[in-house]
Structures are given as C-alpha cells and as structure tokens.
Short mmCIF file of C-alpha atoms in Angstrom, two decimals:
data_model
loop_
_atom_site.label_atom_id
_atom_site.label_comp_id
_atom_site.label_asym_id
_atom_site.label_seq_id
_atom_site.Cartn_x
_atom_site.Cartn_y
_atom_site.Cartn_z
CA MET M 1 73.59 162.64 214.87
CA PHE M 2 71.18 162.52 212.03
CA VAL M 3 72.00 160.62 208.86
CA VAL M 4 70.09 161.47 205.77
CA SER M 5 70.21 159.02 202.95
CA SER M 6 68.42 158.64 199.65
CA CYS M 7 67.79 155.74 197.31
CA LYS M 8 68.18 155.88 193.55
CA GLU M 9 66.42 153.47 191.28
CA ASP M 10 68.69 151.22 189.27
CA PRO M 11 68.85 152.28 185.63
CA VAL M 12 66.55 150.40 183.31
CA VAL M 13 68.58 148.13 181.08
CA ILE M 14 67.03 147.79 177.65
CA PRO M 15 68.09 144.53 176.03
CA GLU M 16 69.61 144.57 172.59
CA PRO M 17 67.38 143.05 169.93
CA THR M 18 68.15 139.76 168.23
CA ALA M 19 67.19 139.49 164.57
CA GLY M 20 65.88 136.20 163.26
CA PHE M 21 63.54 134.88 160.61
CA SER M 22 62.56 131.87 158.55
CA VAL M 23 61.27 131.87 155.01
CA ALA M 24 59.02 129.60 152.95
CA ILE M 25 59.43 129.81 149.16
CA ASP M 26 56.73 128.82 146.68
CA GLY M 27 57.88 129.60 143.16
CA LYS M 28 58.66 133.30 143.14
CA VAL M 29 56.71 134.06 146.35
CA ALA M 30 58.67 134.27 149.61
CA THR M 31 56.76 134.29 152.91
CA PHE M 32 58.88 135.58 155.80
CA THR M 33 58.19 134.65 159.43
CA ASN M 34 59.81 137.00 161.92
CA ALA M 35 61.54 135.31 164.87
CA SER M 36 63.27 138.40 166.28
CA ALA M 37 63.38 139.10 170.01
CA ASP M 38 63.26 142.41 171.91
CA ALA M 39 62.72 144.48 168.76
CA ASP M 40 60.28 147.30 168.07
CA THR M 41 60.73 147.95 164.36
CA TYR M 42 61.83 145.93 161.38
CA ALA M 43 63.49 146.80 158.09
CA TRP M 44 63.55 144.19 155.35
CA GLU M 45 65.66 144.27 152.19
CA PHE M 46 64.78 141.57 149.69
CA GLY M 47 67.88 141.78 147.51
CA ASP M 48 66.05 142.96 144.40
CA GLY M 49 65.81 146.65 145.34
CA GLU M 50 62.51 146.23 147.19
CA SER M 51 62.01 146.65 150.96
CA SER M 52 59.37 146.44 153.70
CA SER M 53 58.80 147.52 157.30
CA GLU M 54 56.16 144.89 158.04
CA ALA M 55 56.81 142.34 160.75
CA ASN M 56 56.02 139.33 158.55
CA PRO M 57 56.08 140.38 154.90
CA VAL M 58 55.22 138.35 151.82
CA HIS M 59 57.33 139.28 148.79
CA THR M 60 57.02 138.27 145.15
CA TYR M 61 60.20 138.30 143.07
CA ALA M 62 59.95 139.30 139.45
CA ALA M 63 62.65 136.98 138.12
CA ASN M 64 64.47 133.77 138.93
CA GLY M 65 67.79 134.18 140.70
CA SER M 66 69.70 134.07 143.96
CA TYR M 67 68.88 136.97 146.29
CA VAL M 68 70.22 138.04 149.69
CA ALA M 69 67.29 138.83 152.00
CA LYS M 70 68.25 140.93 155.04
CA LEU M 71 66.32 141.80 158.21
CA THR M 72 67.41 144.61 160.54
CA ALA M 73 65.66 144.59 163.93
CA THR M 74 65.77 147.79 166.01
CA SER M 75 64.84 148.87 169.54
CA ALA M 76 66.02 151.48 172.04
CA GLY M 77 68.64 148.93 173.00
CA GLY M 78 70.30 148.86 169.57
CA THR M 79 70.08 147.02 166.27
CA ASP M 80 70.81 143.54 164.96
CA SER M 81 70.72 142.05 161.49
CA LYS M 82 70.37 138.66 159.85
CA GLN M 83 70.62 137.77 156.19
CA GLU M 84 70.02 134.66 154.11
CA VAL M 85 70.56 133.71 150.48
CA LEU M 86 67.32 132.71 148.75
CA ASP M 87 67.14 130.65 145.55
CA ILE M 88 64.06 131.87 143.70
CA ILE M 89 62.82 129.73 140.84
CA ASN M 90 59.41 128.40 139.92
CA ILE M 91 60.77 124.94 139.05
CA THR M 92 60.69 122.10 141.58
CA ILE M 93 61.93 118.62 140.63
CA ASP M 94 58.94 116.72 141.93
CA GLY M 95 57.35 115.11 138.87
CA ASP M 96 54.78 117.91 138.51
CA LEU M 97 55.66 119.15 135.04
CA SER M 98 53.16 122.03 135.13
CA ASP M 99 56.02 124.17 136.51
CA TRP M 100 57.33 124.27 132.94
CA ASP M 101 54.14 125.46 131.24
CA ASP M 102 55.35 129.06 130.89
CA THR M 103 58.88 128.14 129.76
CA GLU M 104 59.49 128.21 126.02
CA VAL M 105 61.18 125.34 124.19
CA ALA M 106 64.91 126.09 124.01
CA PHE M 107 65.88 123.56 121.34
CA THR M 108 64.47 120.54 119.52
CA GLY M 109 65.78 117.09 118.68
CA GLY M 110 65.28 113.96 116.67
CA GLY M 111 64.42 110.32 117.25
CA THR M 112 62.84 109.75 120.65
CA ILE M 113 63.59 113.31 121.89
CA THR M 114 61.39 116.13 120.61
CA ASN M 115 61.77 119.23 122.83
CA VAL M 116 64.07 120.52 125.57
CA LYS M 117 63.32 123.41 127.93
CA VAL M 118 65.97 125.06 130.10
CA GLU M 119 65.98 127.28 133.19
CA ASN M 120 68.82 128.38 135.46
CA LEU M 121 69.72 129.93 138.80
CA ASP M 122 72.57 132.26 137.86
CA ASN M 123 75.40 129.97 136.69
CA ASN M 124 74.95 127.69 139.69
CA LYS M 125 72.06 125.38 138.83
CA LEU M 126 70.79 124.14 135.48
CA PHE M 127 67.19 122.89 135.16
CA LEU M 128 66.21 120.68 132.20
CA TYR M 129 62.84 119.48 130.91
CA VAL M 130 63.08 116.80 128.22
CA GLU M 131 60.05 115.76 126.20
CA GLY M 132 59.88 112.84 123.82
CA THR M 133 57.84 110.22 122.09
CA ALA M 134 56.24 107.21 123.74
CA ASP M 135 59.52 105.35 123.02
CA LEU M 136 61.64 107.71 125.16
CA THR M 137 63.82 105.54 127.40
CA PRO M 138 65.04 106.22 130.97
CA LEU M 139 68.70 105.90 129.91
CA THR M 140 69.80 109.51 129.51
CA GLN M 141 72.97 111.42 128.72
CA VAL M 142 73.56 115.14 129.23
CA TYR M 143 76.61 116.75 127.59
CA LEU M 144 77.75 120.11 128.99
CA ASN M 145 80.26 122.60 127.66
CA VAL M 146 80.44 124.37 130.99
CA ASP M 147 83.14 126.91 130.07
CA ASN M 148 81.36 127.79 126.79
CA ASP M 149 84.64 127.28 124.91
CA ARG M 150 84.43 124.93 121.93
CA SER M 151 88.22 124.75 121.61
CA THR M 152 88.46 122.82 124.88
CA GLY M 153 86.70 119.70 126.03
CA ALA M 154 86.01 116.34 124.45
CA GLN M 155 85.71 116.25 120.67
CA ILE M 156 84.33 112.87 119.66
CA ASP M 157 83.15 112.05 116.16
CA TRP M 158 80.39 109.64 117.16
CA GLN M 159 78.15 112.19 118.84
CA TYR M 160 79.06 115.88 119.07
CA LEU M 161 82.27 116.31 117.08
CA MET M 162 83.01 119.95 117.88
CA GLY M 163 80.82 120.55 120.91
CA GLY M 164 83.66 121.19 123.33
CA GLU M 165 81.82 119.26 126.03
CA ASP M 166 83.59 119.19 129.41
CA VAL M 167 81.26 116.88 131.31
CA LEU M 168 79.04 113.90 130.50
CA VAL M 169 76.29 113.11 133.02
CA GLU M 170 74.48 109.86 132.38
CA GLY M 171 72.15 107.57 134.24
CA ASN M 172 68.95 105.61 134.51
CA LEU M 173 65.88 107.61 135.50
CA SER M 174 64.12 104.47 136.67
CA ALA M 175 66.70 104.20 139.46
CA GLY M 176 65.17 107.21 141.20
CA GLU M 177 66.56 110.61 142.04
CA GLU M 178 68.89 109.36 144.80
CA GLN M 179 70.77 107.00 142.46
CA TYR M 180 70.61 108.87 139.16
CA GLY M 181 73.85 107.74 137.56
CA ALA M 182 77.41 108.89 137.02
CA LEU M 183 79.49 111.93 136.14
CA TYR M 184 82.25 111.59 133.54
CA PRO M 185 84.75 114.46 133.22
CA CYS M 186 86.54 114.67 129.89
CA GLU M 187 90.12 113.39 129.99
CA PRO M 188 92.11 114.78 128.26
CA CYS M 189 90.09 117.97 128.20
CA ASP M 190 92.14 120.23 125.93
CA GLY M 191 90.95 119.13 122.48
CA SER M 192 94.21 117.22 121.93
CA ASN M 193 92.55 113.88 121.24
CA PRO M 194 89.80 114.62 118.69
CA GLY M 195 87.74 111.79 117.30
CA ASN M 196 88.41 109.39 120.16
CA TRP M 197 86.88 108.47 123.51
CA ASN M 198 87.63 111.43 125.73
CA TRP M 199 85.81 110.52 128.92
CA SER M 200 87.43 109.45 132.16
CA ALA M 201 87.47 105.65 132.47
CA THR M 202 86.35 105.96 136.08
CA PRO M 203 83.12 107.89 136.59
CA SER M 204 82.35 109.77 139.75
CA ASN M 205 79.22 108.17 141.15
CA GLU M 206 79.60 109.07 144.80
CA ASN M 207 77.04 111.45 146.26
CA ILE M 208 75.19 111.71 142.96
CA ALA M 209 72.28 113.43 144.69
CA ASP M 210 74.67 116.26 145.59
CA PHE M 211 74.74 117.42 141.96
CA VAL M 212 71.87 115.73 140.09
CA VAL M 213 68.22 115.36 141.06
CA ALA M 214 65.92 113.88 138.42
CA SER M 215 62.32 112.80 138.21
CA GLU M 216 61.24 109.47 136.80
CA MET M 217 59.53 109.26 133.41
CA ILE M 218 56.18 111.08 133.37
CA SER M 219 53.37 110.31 130.91
CA ILE M 220 52.24 113.34 128.91
CA GLN M 221 49.92 113.72 125.95
CA GLY M 222 51.56 111.97 123.02
CA GLY M 223 54.61 110.71 124.84
CA LEU M 224 56.85 110.86 127.89
CA ALA M 225 58.89 113.55 129.66
CA TYR M 226 61.19 114.08 132.63
CA GLU M 227 62.84 116.93 134.51
CA MET M 228 66.15 117.32 136.32
CA VAL M 229 68.43 119.85 137.98
CA ILE M 230 72.23 119.77 137.82
CA ASP M 231 74.27 121.64 140.43
CA LEU M 232 76.99 123.09 138.21
CA THR M 233 79.07 124.24 141.18
CA ALA M 234 79.57 120.59 142.23
CA LEU M 235 81.06 119.44 138.90
CA GLY M 236 84.61 120.52 139.68
CA LYS M 237 84.87 122.68 136.55
CA THR M 238 85.11 126.40 135.83
CA ILE M 239 81.62 127.55 134.83
CA SER M 240 81.08 130.37 132.35
CA THR M 241 79.14 133.32 133.75
CA GLU M 242 77.45 133.96 130.40
CA ALA M 243 76.39 130.75 128.68
CA ILE M 244 76.67 126.97 128.61
CA GLY M 245 76.58 124.37 125.83
CA ILE M 246 73.95 121.65 126.28
CA ALA M 247 72.97 118.43 124.52
CA VAL M 248 70.73 115.57 125.64
CA ALA M 249 70.76 111.99 124.33
CA ASP M 250 68.44 109.04 124.81
CA MET M 251 69.97 105.55 124.86
CA SER M 252 68.58 102.13 123.92
CA LEU M 253 67.77 99.81 126.82
CA GLU M 254 69.05 96.86 124.76
CA THR M 255 72.19 98.14 123.05
CA TRP M 256 73.08 101.35 124.94
CA GLY M 257 73.22 102.97 121.52
CA PRO M 258 71.61 106.38 120.92
CA VAL M 259 67.98 106.45 119.80
CA GLY M 260 67.31 110.15 120.25
CA ALA M 261 69.21 113.40 120.64
CA ALA M 262 68.75 117.15 120.96
CA PRO M 263 70.32 118.82 119.09
CA VAL M 264 70.75 116.04 116.54
CA PHE M 265 74.04 114.14 116.62
CA TRP M 266 76.95 114.96 114.39
CA ASN M 267 76.86 113.58 110.88
CA GLU M 268 78.54 114.63 107.67
CA ASN M 269 75.37 115.86 105.97
CA ASP M 270 72.90 117.27 108.51
CA ASN M 271 75.14 118.46 111.33
CA PRO M 272 78.73 118.65 110.05
CA GLU M 273 80.05 120.64 113.02
CA GLY M 274 78.20 118.67 115.68
CA THR M 275 77.77 121.61 118.02
CA LEU M 276 75.79 121.75 121.24
CA PHE M 277 72.96 124.19 121.88
CA VAL M 278 74.32 127.36 123.50
CA TYR M 279 72.05 128.49 126.32
CA THR M 280 72.55 132.04 127.60
CA PHE M 281 72.05 132.34 131.34
CA LYS M 282 69.11 134.51 132.37
#
C-alpha cells in the first residue's frame, strides 16, 4: 500500500498594527514622534484641517486653541488609531515674559498697575500678564465675571460696583507658584446683596496649583511685571463660551488696601458703573 501525503505551509499571519505617538509642543509648533508598531503607512490629522503622511511630522498651528491630533496606522493586517488633545499656546508661565511680546495690551489701569495683556485657550484657561510701576506689590487680586452676566455675581461698592464678578482669586506672588493664594466664590451670587461684602467667608485654598500658576515678580524696564494662568474649568462655575469680565488689583503690603487697579476702581466721578473689562475669547 502506498500512501501519498503532502504538506501545506501554515498561512502567514500578519499582525495588526498598533498606533502610538508622543508629542513635544513649543509655542505653536508640535513635533510628533511615532511609536507605532507593525505599521506600513501613517495618516495624521492635526485637528485644524491639515494632515500628513510622514512618519514623524512637525506641524505649526496658526492659532492658539485646543486641537485633537489623530494618527491612523495601517498595514496589511488592519488599521489602528490613537488621538490626543493638544493645548497650543505660545505662553508658558516660567518667568520669561518675552512670550508676551506679540500680544497687544488689552486694558490699562491706574496706581501701581499700568497694563494688562490677556490670552486664552478656548474658555478653559485664562492667561494674564500684568505690568506695573516699580512699586507694584506681590499681593494681587483677580476678579472674574465668568458667566459674562453683570446681573449676577458680587456687587460691592468699594471696588467694582456693577462688575458682576463671580470669583475673586487673590494671593501673594512671593509665595511661589505652588502656594499662590486662595479662591473666593461670591456668596450670595445673585446680585441680591449689593454694596456689601459678597465673598465666601471661607476661601478654597486646597490644591491651589490645580487652578492657578503664577510667576514671581519680574523686573522690566521702568517697573515690574508678572504672569499667571487660571484654569477656569476648576473654579466650579459655569463659564461663558463667548467672553469673560476681568479686573486686576494690587494691594498694599502694610494695609492690604488697594494701591493699583485695572480697570480703575469704582468711584462716583471717574467710573460710576465700576465695570470690569470684557475680554472676548479668541
């Protein structure tokens, strides 16, 4: 008896690709490093309408904002994708104030505060640059009308009478960025107690670095300046998608009384409404 047999080669199993990448951001320039496995081709979408098929692209964004970058890796074994949200802004809170050179002054002040510049990442993060005289102190206050509604919020006649501010952030810049200060929500916050102290008696000073990072005072020509970023999403308030009211005050180291403000504080003659500066999100 003869037995004839034959051998077949096992089918070649092509592994499915795994998409992966890391990204380094410098201002508006994002450098992508591809970490995909078992892939032959790559398709990048940068979230601003632009794309690339390079393995390790470098992309420059035209404007500040939050973008979803997506990589699709493909081979004969299939496809896989990974995406990541990128915060693109040319401002870093590191004491190097040259980041602000191309940003125009948003509003001016009086006393120890001269100019304020503002940048934003959508309605999530608010960046502030405050410039003042040589007498600018490290005791700062930032008033925010986060819902952009002047009919709500604190209405106090000793600073911004009709500003509608919902949050007061104050602190000492000399304490360093990890211990900036405290957050005071307005309470009540419906405009029902005008002319009186409307801030919560108990500030929230836990995890300050989660929502405020500030530089120390920096010497500039003719005075002093500082920069900070406030994470609006961590304030526990509804944030307008269009605009926000902002004011900045400088406080005396001896009396804790105001020595500078932008815009200028409420008074009967020069600023009878006492409104904040309304900044429209970019």
